[in-house]
């Protein structure tokens, strides 16, 4: 296989990988989709081996990026220490972070469930009180949201690049 064909296959496979849900995608599906895009039978041994190398390389890069992101997040958001280091709001909810002077993220208990609450607050008689403007997510909803943050960031980047 010539270098130009190899580069073309690698670029196509990486493009497919970047747009795919990695929980749903398999190497076979990637190879099949790339075959359709390139109008080339990638099931033959040399092509198959190349696709496999590209997929493995991509996955290793993604793992490294995730590890680096986790390290950055840990540096930016150190683990909450003892109770003295933690901030609680006037309702007794743990304040995770402040998004602005009127918005914050809290962790609260409601009917025995932990909720991540992202909400606007207002001041009254020296107290910060929650408004109805906001959302509270269960642990399951938070997990789905967190899993999809990269897709949200990707969409934002695409929107910003069009501006």
mmCIF file of C-alpha atoms in Angstrom:
data_model
loop_
_atom_site.group_PDB
_atom_site.id
_atom_site.type_symbol
_atom_site.label_atom_id
_atom_site.label_comp_id
_atom_site.label_asym_id
_atom_site.label_seq_id
_atom_site.Cartn_x
_atom_site.Cartn_y
_atom_site.Cartn_z
ATOM 1 C CA UNK A 1 0.000 0.000 0.000
ATOM 2 C CA UNK A 2 1.407 3.394 -0.947
ATOM 3 C CA UNK A 3 1.903 6.231 1.556
ATOM 4 C CA UNK A 4 -0.852 8.366 0.033
ATOM 5 C CA UNK A 5 -3.450 5.611 0.413
ATOM 6 C CA UNK A 6 -2.263 4.944 3.957
ATOM 7 C CA UNK A 7 -2.630 8.642 4.871
ATOM 8 C CA UNK A 8 -6.063 8.801 3.258
ATOM 9 C CA UNK A 9 -7.251 5.753 5.237
ATOM 10 C CA UNK A 10 -5.816 7.089 8.496
ATOM 11 C CA UNK A 11 -7.434 10.510 8.009
ATOM 12 C CA UNK A 12 -10.810 8.949 7.191
ATOM 13 C CA UNK A 13 -10.720 6.511 10.124
ATOM 14 C CA UNK A 14 -9.706 9.270 12.568
ATOM 15 C CA UNK A 15 -12.495 11.481 11.254
ATOM 16 C CA UNK A 16 -15.015 8.703 11.849
ATOM 17 C CA UNK A 17 -13.617 8.041 15.334
ATOM 18 C CA UNK A 18 -13.813 11.707 16.328
ATOM 19 C CA UNK A 19 -17.508 11.857 15.427
ATOM 20 C CA UNK A 20 -18.474 8.480 16.909
ATOM 21 C CA UNK A 21 -19.912 7.398 20.233
ATOM 22 C CA UNK A 22 -17.120 5.146 21.420
ATOM 23 C CA UNK A 23 -19.521 3.123 23.571
ATOM 24 C CA UNK A 24 -21.409 2.093 20.427
ATOM 25 C CA UNK A 25 -18.584 1.836 17.892
ATOM 26 C CA UNK A 26 -16.573 -1.267 17.038
ATOM 27 C CA UNK A 27 -13.526 -1.688 14.866
ATOM 28 C CA UNK A 28 -15.648 -3.583 12.334
ATOM 29 C CA UNK A 29 -18.184 -0.737 12.112
ATOM 30 C CA UNK A 30 -15.402 1.804 11.687
ATOM 31 C CA UNK A 31 -13.749 -0.259 8.955
ATOM 32 C CA UNK A 32 -17.096 -0.721 7.192
ATOM 33 C CA UNK A 33 -17.921 3.005 7.322
ATOM 34 C CA UNK A 34 -14.424 3.953 6.130
ATOM 35 C CA UNK A 35 -14.756 1.432 3.275
ATOM 36 C CA UNK A 36 -17.980 3.117 2.182
ATOM 37 C CA UNK A 37 -16.471 6.616 2.388
ATOM 38 C CA UNK A 38 -13.307 5.663 0.527
ATOM 39 C CA UNK A 39 -14.968 3.172 -1.841
ATOM 40 C CA UNK A 40 -12.198 0.744 -0.903
ATOM 41 C CA UNK A 41 -12.403 -2.781 0.575
ATOM 42 C CA UNK A 42 -10.688 -2.363 3.938
ATOM 43 C CA UNK A 43 -11.351 -5.974 5.005
ATOM 44 C CA UNK A 44 -8.179 -7.136 3.231
ATOM 45 C CA UNK A 45 -5.321 -7.942 5.658
ATOM 46 C CA UNK A 46 -2.994 -4.955 5.097
ATOM 47 C CA UNK A 47 -5.882 -2.473 5.267
ATOM 48 C CA UNK A 48 -7.459 -4.251 8.211
ATOM 49 C CA UNK A 49 -4.166 -4.090 10.140
ATOM 50 C CA UNK A 50 -3.802 -0.371 9.370
ATOM 51 C CA UNK A 51 -7.329 0.416 10.567
ATOM 52 C CA UNK A 52 -6.648 -1.561 13.755
ATOM 53 C CA UNK A 53 -3.424 0.432 14.409
ATOM 54 C CA UNK A 54 -5.210 3.741 13.809
ATOM 55 C CA UNK A 55 -8.053 2.789 16.157
ATOM 56 C CA UNK A 56 -5.629 1.663 18.879
ATOM 57 C CA UNK A 57 -3.568 4.826 18.491
ATOM 58 C CA UNK A 58 -6.695 6.983 18.676
ATOM 59 C CA UNK A 59 -7.930 5.217 21.813
ATOM 60 C CA UNK A 60 -4.535 5.578 23.496
ATOM 61 C CA UNK A 61 -4.524 9.307 22.680
ATOM 62 C CA UNK A 62 -8.041 9.667 24.098
ATOM 63 C CA UNK A 63 -7.004 7.889 27.303
ATOM 64 C CA UNK A 64 -3.993 10.190 27.654
ATOM 65 C CA UNK A 65 -6.193 13.268 27.108
ATOM 66 C CA UNK A 66 -8.663 12.040 29.729
ATOM 67 C CA UNK A 67 -5.861 11.430 32.220
ATOM 68 C CA UNK A 68 -4.388 14.882 31.570
ATOM 69 C CA UNK A 69 -7.835 16.470 31.933
ATOM 70 C CA UNK A 70 -8.369 14.669 35.235
ATOM 71 C CA UNK A 71 -4.998 15.912 36.476
ATOM 72 C CA UNK A 72 -5.872 19.486 35.456
ATOM 73 C CA UNK A 73 -9.265 19.218 37.160
ATOM 74 C CA UNK A 74 -7.659 17.856 40.309
ATOM 75 C CA UNK A 75 -5.181 20.756 40.303
ATOM 76 C CA UNK A 76 -7.927 23.328 39.685
ATOM 77 C CA UNK A 77 -10.452 21.727 42.053
ATOM 78 C CA UNK A 78 -8.585 20.151 44.927
ATOM 79 C CA UNK A 79 -10.495 17.596 46.951
ATOM 80 C CA UNK A 80 -12.638 19.103 49.647
ATOM 81 C CA UNK A 81 -10.833 18.760 52.943
ATOM 82 C CA UNK A 82 -12.349 18.686 56.373
ATOM 83 C CA UNK A 83 -15.543 20.514 57.269
ATOM 84 C CA UNK A 84 -13.627 23.725 58.012
ATOM 85 C CA UNK A 85 -12.585 24.020 54.355
ATOM 86 C CA UNK A 86 -16.085 23.398 53.004
ATOM 87 C CA UNK A 87 -18.598 26.162 52.358
ATOM 88 C CA UNK A 88 -22.270 25.643 53.122
ATOM 89 C CA UNK A 89 -25.093 27.943 52.049
ATOM 90 C CA UNK A 90 -27.882 29.275 54.250
ATOM 91 C CA UNK A 91 -29.912 26.104 53.576
ATOM 92 C CA UNK A 92 -27.085 23.881 54.785
ATOM 93 C CA UNK A 93 -26.240 22.664 51.271
ATOM 94 C CA UNK A 94 -22.607 22.110 50.324
ATOM 95 C CA UNK A 95 -21.402 24.787 47.856
ATOM 96 C CA UNK A 96 -19.261 23.093 45.220
ATOM 97 C CA UNK A 97 -18.467 26.259 43.268
ATOM 98 C CA UNK A 98 -19.737 29.716 42.401
ATOM 99 C CA UNK A 99 -20.391 30.314 38.732
ATOM 100 C CA UNK A 100 -21.066 34.030 39.247
ATOM 101 C CA UNK A 101 -22.157 36.341 42.039
ATOM 102 C CA UNK A 102 -25.735 35.045 41.732
ATOM 103 C CA UNK A 103 -25.239 31.460 40.498
ATOM 104 C CA UNK A 104 -23.718 28.504 42.241
ATOM 105 C CA UNK A 105 -23.489 24.743 42.170
ATOM 106 C CA UNK A 106 -24.507 22.967 45.365
ATOM 107 C CA UNK A 107 -24.845 19.398 46.535
ATOM 108 C CA UNK A 108 -28.029 18.809 48.470
ATOM 109 C CA UNK A 109 -30.104 16.023 49.939
ATOM 110 C CA UNK A 110 -33.786 15.851 48.989
ATOM 111 C CA UNK A 111 -36.032 12.963 50.027
ATOM 112 C CA UNK A 112 -33.015 10.749 50.588
ATOM 113 C CA UNK A 113 -31.430 11.487 47.206
ATOM 114 C CA UNK A 114 -28.281 13.470 46.483
ATOM 115 C CA UNK A 115 -28.840 16.229 43.938
ATOM 116 C CA UNK A 116 -26.443 18.486 42.066
ATOM 117 C CA UNK A 117 -28.202 21.836 41.952
ATOM 118 C CA UNK A 118 -27.197 24.619 39.556
ATOM 119 C CA UNK A 119 -29.272 27.605 40.540
ATOM 120 C CA UNK A 120 -29.613 31.374 40.738
ATOM 121 C CA UNK A 121 -29.805 32.977 44.177
ATOM 122 C CA UNK A 122 -31.001 36.315 45.499
ATOM 123 C CA UNK A 123 -30.290 38.169 48.736
ATOM 124 C CA UNK A 124 -32.959 38.919 51.309
ATOM 125 C CA UNK A 125 -32.317 40.087 54.859
ATOM 126 C CA UNK A 126 -28.628 39.213 54.473
ATOM 127 C CA UNK A 127 -29.332 35.651 53.365
ATOM 128 C CA UNK A 128 -28.788 34.048 49.973
ATOM 129 C CA UNK A 129 -31.999 32.306 48.915
ATOM 130 C CA UNK A 130 -32.570 30.050 45.880
ATOM 131 C CA UNK A 131 -34.807 31.149 43.022
ATOM 132 C CA UNK A 132 -36.847 28.850 40.797
ATOM 133 C CA UNK A 133 -34.326 29.535 38.020
ATOM 134 C CA UNK A 134 -32.116 26.492 37.970
ATOM 135 C CA UNK A 135 -31.978 22.749 37.738
ATOM 136 C CA UNK A 136 -31.376 19.895 40.142
ATOM 137 C CA UNK A 137 -29.941 16.684 38.753
ATOM 138 C CA UNK A 138 -30.038 13.223 40.312
ATOM 139 C CA UNK A 139 -26.827 11.196 40.422
ATOM 140 C CA UNK A 140 -27.929 9.310 37.303
ATOM 141 C CA UNK A 141 -28.766 12.509 35.410
ATOM 142 C CA UNK A 142 -25.455 14.044 36.503
ATOM 143 C CA UNK A 143 -23.588 10.971 35.184
ATOM 144 C CA UNK A 144 -25.305 11.290 31.776
ATOM 145 C CA UNK A 145 -24.560 15.019 31.646
ATOM 146 C CA UNK A 146 -20.925 14.517 32.684
ATOM 147 C CA UNK A 147 -20.454 11.804 30.031
ATOM 148 C CA UNK A 148 -21.714 14.198 27.361
ATOM 149 C CA UNK A 149 -19.608 17.220 28.336
ATOM 150 C CA UNK A 150 -17.011 16.453 25.609
ATOM 151 C CA UNK A 151 -19.782 16.444 22.973
ATOM 152 C CA UNK A 152 -21.056 19.778 24.325
ATOM 153 C CA UNK A 153 -17.549 21.253 24.228
ATOM 154 C CA UNK A 154 -17.099 19.967 20.679
ATOM 155 C CA UNK A 155 -20.383 21.559 19.577
ATOM 156 C CA UNK A 156 -19.391 24.863 21.204
ATOM 157 C CA UNK A 157 -16.032 24.780 19.421
ATOM 158 C CA UNK A 158 -17.750 24.183 16.085
ATOM 159 C CA UNK A 159 -20.176 27.044 16.717
ATOM 160 C CA UNK A 160 -17.348 29.383 17.718
ATOM 161 C CA UNK A 161 -15.333 28.491 14.630
ATOM 162 C CA UNK A 162 -18.281 29.543 12.419
ATOM 163 C CA UNK A 163 -18.447 32.986 14.025
#
